[in-house]
């Protein structure tokens, strides 16, 4: 049985993870060359629902593996004494051949235990079902095993799970950037609303509504898109792996310490994109 969060509002939220939580493919109009993302948007929902000040830190860095998140970000988050953390990582590990979802789950559970012992509520997220993505769909079995473990971890320790595997709207290609790995602005907006709903906040529920149908792609166009994706994203990713490089090398967290959200951010967050 999932116990859910221990409170209905929070004062200090710290987000941990990789590019998903950093917010890639959701440009921040107020910060050139930076990204907003679902966690920033969730923080705004938390602030809008709170009576007092809400502080927010985002430690996520693109390309990070779960072990790096646990070693680098968890101690920083614990030192900040949050009452809510989101811990979403492991997706980069699952892309690698030979990844062990059982080992990932055990390591993730250790971190959940530490946060719960410190008094923080924990938000986890399942991986998206990759069945529609060529090449990446080969990871589907590993993703499913880790997802099942996440639900068990949540039940044992009273965490909350954002269910992305079962979200029908997320299977719409219009929710995804051209790299097929990162959400668009609309995808991040909906994910933030889904996360807020999972935490028990009262927000607009238009995130559940599918986009209007679109006409099927012509075969030639579909094949051209597949070839462009392999050239533009798959090949560079493999090249970085062979060189032992990561897209996050040399990067720092975009919001490394908890800071109060500006008053402008604490008005009711947008319902539309």
Tab-separated table of C-alpha atoms in Angstrom:
chain	number	residue	atom	x	y	z
A	1	UNK	CA	0.000	0.000	0.000
A	2	UNK	CA	1.380	3.414	-0.945
A	3	UNK	CA	1.256	5.740	2.045
A	4	UNK	CA	1.737	8.986	0.108
A	5	UNK	CA	3.146	12.283	1.365
A	6	UNK	CA	3.147	13.092	5.072
A	7	UNK	CA	1.986	16.684	4.551
A	8	UNK	CA	-0.080	18.756	2.141
A	9	UNK	CA	2.334	21.656	1.670
A	10	UNK	CA	6.091	22.030	1.670
A	11	UNK	CA	8.621	24.744	2.491
A	12	UNK	CA	11.823	23.458	0.876
A	13	UNK	CA	11.918	21.365	-2.276
A	14	UNK	CA	15.117	19.913	-3.735
A	15	UNK	CA	15.134	18.202	-7.146
A	16	UNK	CA	17.783	15.589	-7.984
A	17	UNK	CA	18.496	13.802	-11.233
A	18	UNK	CA	19.717	14.105	-14.801
A	19	UNK	CA	18.662	15.995	-17.935
A	20	UNK	CA	14.986	15.159	-17.398
A	21	UNK	CA	14.943	17.113	-14.141
A	22	UNK	CA	17.382	19.747	-15.387
A	23	UNK	CA	14.644	20.486	-17.905
A	24	UNK	CA	16.293	19.982	-21.289
A	25	UNK	CA	14.253	21.019	-24.342
A	26	UNK	CA	12.142	23.442	-22.261
A	27	UNK	CA	13.958	26.769	-22.817
A	28	UNK	CA	13.708	29.315	-20.031
A	29	UNK	CA	12.655	32.645	-21.574
A	30	UNK	CA	14.124	34.547	-18.618
A	31	UNK	CA	17.560	32.859	-18.734
A	32	UNK	CA	19.247	32.527	-22.137
A	33	UNK	CA	20.839	29.127	-22.774
A	34	UNK	CA	19.152	27.678	-19.660
A	35	UNK	CA	16.187	25.371	-19.265
A	36	UNK	CA	13.062	25.478	-17.149
A	37	UNK	CA	11.580	21.985	-16.991
A	38	UNK	CA	8.986	20.105	-14.998
A	39	UNK	CA	10.743	20.454	-11.623
A	40	UNK	CA	10.910	24.255	-11.890
A	41	UNK	CA	7.266	24.252	-12.853
A	42	UNK	CA	6.381	21.918	-9.984
A	43	UNK	CA	8.151	24.274	-7.568
A	44	UNK	CA	5.892	27.058	-8.810
A	45	UNK	CA	2.814	24.922	-8.137
A	46	UNK	CA	4.105	24.199	-4.632
A	47	UNK	CA	4.652	27.901	-4.010
A	48	UNK	CA	1.207	28.814	-5.321
A	49	UNK	CA	-0.379	26.300	-2.918
A	50	UNK	CA	1.624	27.350	0.152
A	51	UNK	CA	0.752	30.014	2.714
A	52	UNK	CA	4.351	31.031	3.330
A	53	UNK	CA	7.694	31.099	1.600
A	54	UNK	CA	8.825	28.129	-0.496
A	55	UNK	CA	12.503	27.506	-1.235
A	56	UNK	CA	13.677	25.468	-4.210
A	57	UNK	CA	16.970	23.935	-5.355
A	58	UNK	CA	17.638	21.925	-8.514
A	59	UNK	CA	20.802	19.807	-8.420
A	60	UNK	CA	20.135	17.832	-11.609
A	61	UNK	CA	22.817	17.708	-14.308
A	62	UNK	CA	22.407	16.206	-17.763
A	63	UNK	CA	24.094	12.891	-18.498
A	64	UNK	CA	24.386	11.819	-14.878
A	65	UNK	CA	24.152	8.111	-14.056
A	66	UNK	CA	22.326	6.982	-10.940
A	67	UNK	CA	25.573	6.350	-9.048
A	68	UNK	CA	26.706	9.898	-9.753
A	69	UNK	CA	23.384	11.336	-8.635
A	70	UNK	CA	23.568	9.382	-5.390
A	71	UNK	CA	27.216	10.259	-4.699
A	72	UNK	CA	27.147	13.900	-5.776
A	73	UNK	CA	23.625	15.165	-5.199
A	74	UNK	CA	22.156	13.213	-2.290
A	75	UNK	CA	24.622	14.532	0.347
A	76	UNK	CA	24.025	18.105	-0.830
A	77	UNK	CA	20.276	17.611	-0.697
A	78	UNK	CA	20.379	16.080	2.786
A	79	UNK	CA	22.485	18.987	4.050
A	80	UNK	CA	19.811	21.391	2.795
A	81	UNK	CA	17.232	19.726	5.091
A	82	UNK	CA	14.348	19.652	2.572
A	83	UNK	CA	10.842	18.518	3.396
A	84	UNK	CA	10.334	17.352	-0.206
A	85	UNK	CA	12.753	15.841	-2.710
A	86	UNK	CA	12.207	14.473	-6.194
A	87	UNK	CA	14.641	11.714	-7.090
A	88	UNK	CA	14.407	10.703	-10.736
A	89	UNK	CA	17.461	8.935	-12.144
A	90	UNK	CA	18.567	5.678	-13.711
A	91	UNK	CA	17.355	6.334	-17.240
A	92	UNK	CA	20.875	6.925	-18.543
A	93	UNK	CA	21.996	3.676	-16.906
A	94	UNK	CA	19.220	1.703	-18.601
A	95	UNK	CA	20.370	2.877	-22.030
A	96	UNK	CA	23.644	1.018	-21.511
A	97	UNK	CA	23.871	-2.681	-22.423
A	98	UNK	CA	24.140	-4.870	-19.368
A	99	UNK	CA	22.433	-2.437	-17.005
A	100	UNK	CA	21.058	-4.207	-13.918
A	101	UNK	CA	17.667	-2.742	-12.908
A	102	UNK	CA	17.670	-4.736	-9.661
A	103	UNK	CA	20.969	-3.149	-8.612
A	104	UNK	CA	19.697	0.281	-9.611
A	105	UNK	CA	16.553	-0.247	-7.551
A	106	UNK	CA	18.530	-1.317	-4.481
A	107	UNK	CA	20.771	1.745	-4.697
A	108	UNK	CA	17.786	4.012	-5.221
A	109	UNK	CA	15.999	2.521	-2.233
A	110	UNK	CA	18.966	3.276	0.014
A	111	UNK	CA	18.651	6.943	-0.897
A	112	UNK	CA	14.888	6.934	-0.319
A	113	UNK	CA	15.452	5.445	3.133
A	114	UNK	CA	17.928	8.214	3.978
A	115	UNK	CA	15.578	10.964	2.888
A	116	UNK	CA	12.604	9.466	4.704
A	117	UNK	CA	14.690	9.073	7.874
A	118	UNK	CA	15.545	12.767	7.593
A	119	UNK	CA	11.853	13.649	7.471
A	120	UNK	CA	11.533	14.460	3.769
A	121	UNK	CA	8.755	13.335	1.491
A	122	UNK	CA	10.072	11.677	-1.663
A	123	UNK	CA	8.708	11.878	-5.198
A	124	UNK	CA	9.867	9.144	-7.589
A	125	UNK	CA	8.944	8.698	-11.257
A	126	UNK	CA	8.634	5.639	-13.444
A	127	UNK	CA	10.294	5.558	-16.833
A	128	UNK	CA	8.235	6.184	-19.947
A	129	UNK	CA	7.277	3.111	-21.974
A	130	UNK	CA	9.723	3.214	-24.951
A	131	UNK	CA	7.726	0.848	-27.138
A	132	UNK	CA	7.341	3.389	-29.952
A	133	UNK	CA	11.010	4.382	-30.166
A	134	UNK	CA	13.285	2.388	-32.484
A	135	UNK	CA	16.490	1.197	-30.793
A	136	UNK	CA	15.475	2.585	-27.378
A	137	UNK	CA	12.557	0.146	-27.201
A	138	UNK	CA	15.127	-2.595	-26.691
A	139	UNK	CA	15.424	-1.290	-23.128
A	140	UNK	CA	11.715	-1.834	-22.473
A	141	UNK	CA	12.172	-4.936	-20.309
A	142	UNK	CA	14.783	-3.256	-18.095
A	143	UNK	CA	12.649	-0.140	-17.738
A	144	UNK	CA	9.630	-2.246	-16.749
A	145	UNK	CA	11.607	-4.120	-14.069
A	146	UNK	CA	12.896	-0.891	-12.534
A	147	UNK	CA	9.404	0.612	-12.657
A	148	UNK	CA	7.943	-2.343	-10.770
A	149	UNK	CA	10.635	-1.944	-8.134
A	150	UNK	CA	9.858	1.772	-7.789
A	151	UNK	CA	6.263	1.015	-6.867
A	152	UNK	CA	7.455	-1.489	-4.254
A	153	UNK	CA	9.964	0.992	-2.840
A	154	UNK	CA	7.236	3.617	-2.595
A	155	UNK	CA	4.915	1.226	-0.788
A	156	UNK	CA	7.603	0.217	1.714
A	157	UNK	CA	8.703	3.738	2.560
A	158	UNK	CA	5.711	5.974	1.951
A	159	UNK	CA	7.033	7.680	-1.166
A	160	UNK	CA	4.978	9.079	-4.045
A	161	UNK	CA	5.276	7.863	-7.640
A	162	UNK	CA	4.706	9.887	-10.777
A	163	UNK	CA	3.449	7.263	-13.227
A	164	UNK	CA	4.891	8.058	-16.642
A	165	UNK	CA	4.696	4.470	-17.931
A	166	UNK	CA	0.892	4.521	-17.843
A	167	UNK	CA	0.443	8.079	-19.132
A	168	UNK	CA	-1.213	7.815	-22.535
A	169	UNK	CA	-0.605	11.450	-23.477
A	170	UNK	CA	3.161	11.047	-23.167
A	171	UNK	CA	3.151	8.611	-26.102
A	172	UNK	CA	2.245	11.455	-28.462
A	173	UNK	CA	5.359	12.401	-30.463
A	174	UNK	CA	4.404	16.068	-30.225
A	175	UNK	CA	5.341	15.909	-26.542
A	176	UNK	CA	8.945	15.061	-27.411
A	177	UNK	CA	11.880	17.016	-28.748
A	178	UNK	CA	13.577	15.855	-31.952
A	179	UNK	CA	16.092	13.796	-29.943
A	180	UNK	CA	13.182	11.602	-28.677
A	181	UNK	CA	14.755	11.650	-25.220
A	182	UNK	CA	13.625	14.986	-23.808
A	183	UNK	CA	10.170	16.475	-23.450
A	184	UNK	CA	9.029	19.636	-25.190
A	185	UNK	CA	7.753	22.625	-23.253
A	186	UNK	CA	4.239	21.188	-23.378
A	187	UNK	CA	5.509	17.823	-22.179
A	188	UNK	CA	7.266	19.425	-19.215
A	189	UNK	CA	4.174	21.487	-18.409
A	190	UNK	CA	1.996	18.395	-18.303
A	191	UNK	CA	4.560	16.435	-16.297
A	192	UNK	CA	4.661	19.169	-13.657
A	193	UNK	CA	0.875	19.103	-13.385
A	194	UNK	CA	0.901	15.305	-13.143
A	195	UNK	CA	3.539	15.474	-10.391
A	196	UNK	CA	1.556	18.102	-8.512
A	197	UNK	CA	-1.527	15.909	-8.753
A	198	UNK	CA	0.418	12.897	-7.441
A	199	UNK	CA	1.448	15.008	-4.447
A	200	UNK	CA	-2.170	15.900	-3.752
A	201	UNK	CA	-2.163	19.505	-4.968
A	202	UNK	CA	-5.263	20.886	-6.624
A	203	UNK	CA	-4.256	21.963	-10.118
A	204	UNK	CA	-5.886	22.066	-13.515
A	205	UNK	CA	-6.265	18.606	-14.992
A	206	UNK	CA	-5.971	19.436	-18.678
A	207	UNK	CA	-2.695	17.508	-18.689
A	208	UNK	CA	-4.738	14.320	-18.973
A	209	UNK	CA	-6.385	15.403	-22.248
A	210	UNK	CA	-4.755	14.007	-25.419
A	211	UNK	CA	-3.808	16.389	-28.203
A	212	UNK	CA	-6.099	16.410	-31.257
A	213	UNK	CA	-5.336	13.595	-33.719
A	214	UNK	CA	-2.808	14.306	-36.421
A	215	UNK	CA	-2.616	12.769	-39.902
A	216	UNK	CA	-0.242	9.804	-40.320
A	217	UNK	CA	3.229	10.517	-41.647
A	218	UNK	CA	4.080	9.530	-45.183
A	219	UNK	CA	6.456	6.575	-45.330
A	220	UNK	CA	9.206	8.547	-47.063
A	221	UNK	CA	9.023	11.314	-44.470
A	222	UNK	CA	9.087	8.781	-41.638
A	223	UNK	CA	12.176	7.060	-43.037
A	224	UNK	CA	13.926	10.404	-43.495
A	225	UNK	CA	13.168	11.347	-39.900
A	226	UNK	CA	14.547	8.027	-38.652
A	227	UNK	CA	17.766	8.511	-40.589
A	228	UNK	CA	18.135	12.085	-39.337
A	229	UNK	CA	17.597	10.924	-35.752
A	230	UNK	CA	20.300	8.272	-36.027
A	231	UNK	CA	22.766	10.735	-37.560
A	232	UNK	CA	21.939	13.624	-35.273
A	233	UNK	CA	21.503	11.919	-31.909
A	234	UNK	CA	22.272	8.207	-31.818
A	235	UNK	CA	25.686	8.433	-33.487
A	236	UNK	CA	26.917	11.347	-31.301
A	237	UNK	CA	25.679	9.528	-28.179
A	238	UNK	CA	27.630	6.410	-29.126
A	239	UNK	CA	30.673	8.554	-29.870
A	240	UNK	CA	30.578	10.093	-26.389
A	241	UNK	CA	30.280	6.648	-24.820
A	242	UNK	CA	33.305	5.391	-26.749
A	243	UNK	CA	35.340	8.402	-25.630
A	244	UNK	CA	34.150	8.122	-22.027
A	245	UNK	CA	32.522	11.542	-22.252
A	246	UNK	CA	29.168	12.845	-21.020
A	247	UNK	CA	26.983	15.754	-22.114
A	248	UNK	CA	27.168	16.993	-18.525
A	249	UNK	CA	30.951	17.084	-18.236
A	250	UNK	CA	32.053	20.379	-16.714
A	251	UNK	CA	28.524	21.512	-15.929
A	252	UNK	CA	27.240	22.632	-12.536
A	253	UNK	CA	23.735	22.475	-11.125
A	254	UNK	CA	21.570	25.351	-12.307
A	255	UNK	CA	20.113	26.066	-8.838
A	256	UNK	CA	22.567	24.546	-6.339
A	257	UNK	CA	21.142	25.952	-3.094
A	258	UNK	CA	17.543	26.405	-1.946
A	259	UNK	CA	16.362	29.906	-2.776
A	260	UNK	CA	12.961	31.430	-2.187
A	261	UNK	CA	10.904	31.642	-5.345
A	262	UNK	CA	10.352	35.238	-6.488
A	263	UNK	CA	6.911	36.576	-5.790
A	264	UNK	CA	6.168	36.625	-9.530
A	265	UNK	CA	6.679	32.857	-9.615
A	266	UNK	CA	4.297	32.348	-6.731
A	267	UNK	CA	1.179	33.475	-8.521
A	268	UNK	CA	-1.059	30.702	-9.802
A	269	UNK	CA	1.040	28.837	-12.415
A	270	UNK	CA	-0.164	28.767	-15.961
A	271	UNK	CA	-2.708	26.221	-17.027
A	272	UNK	CA	-1.734	26.481	-20.688
A	273	UNK	CA	1.574	26.198	-22.459
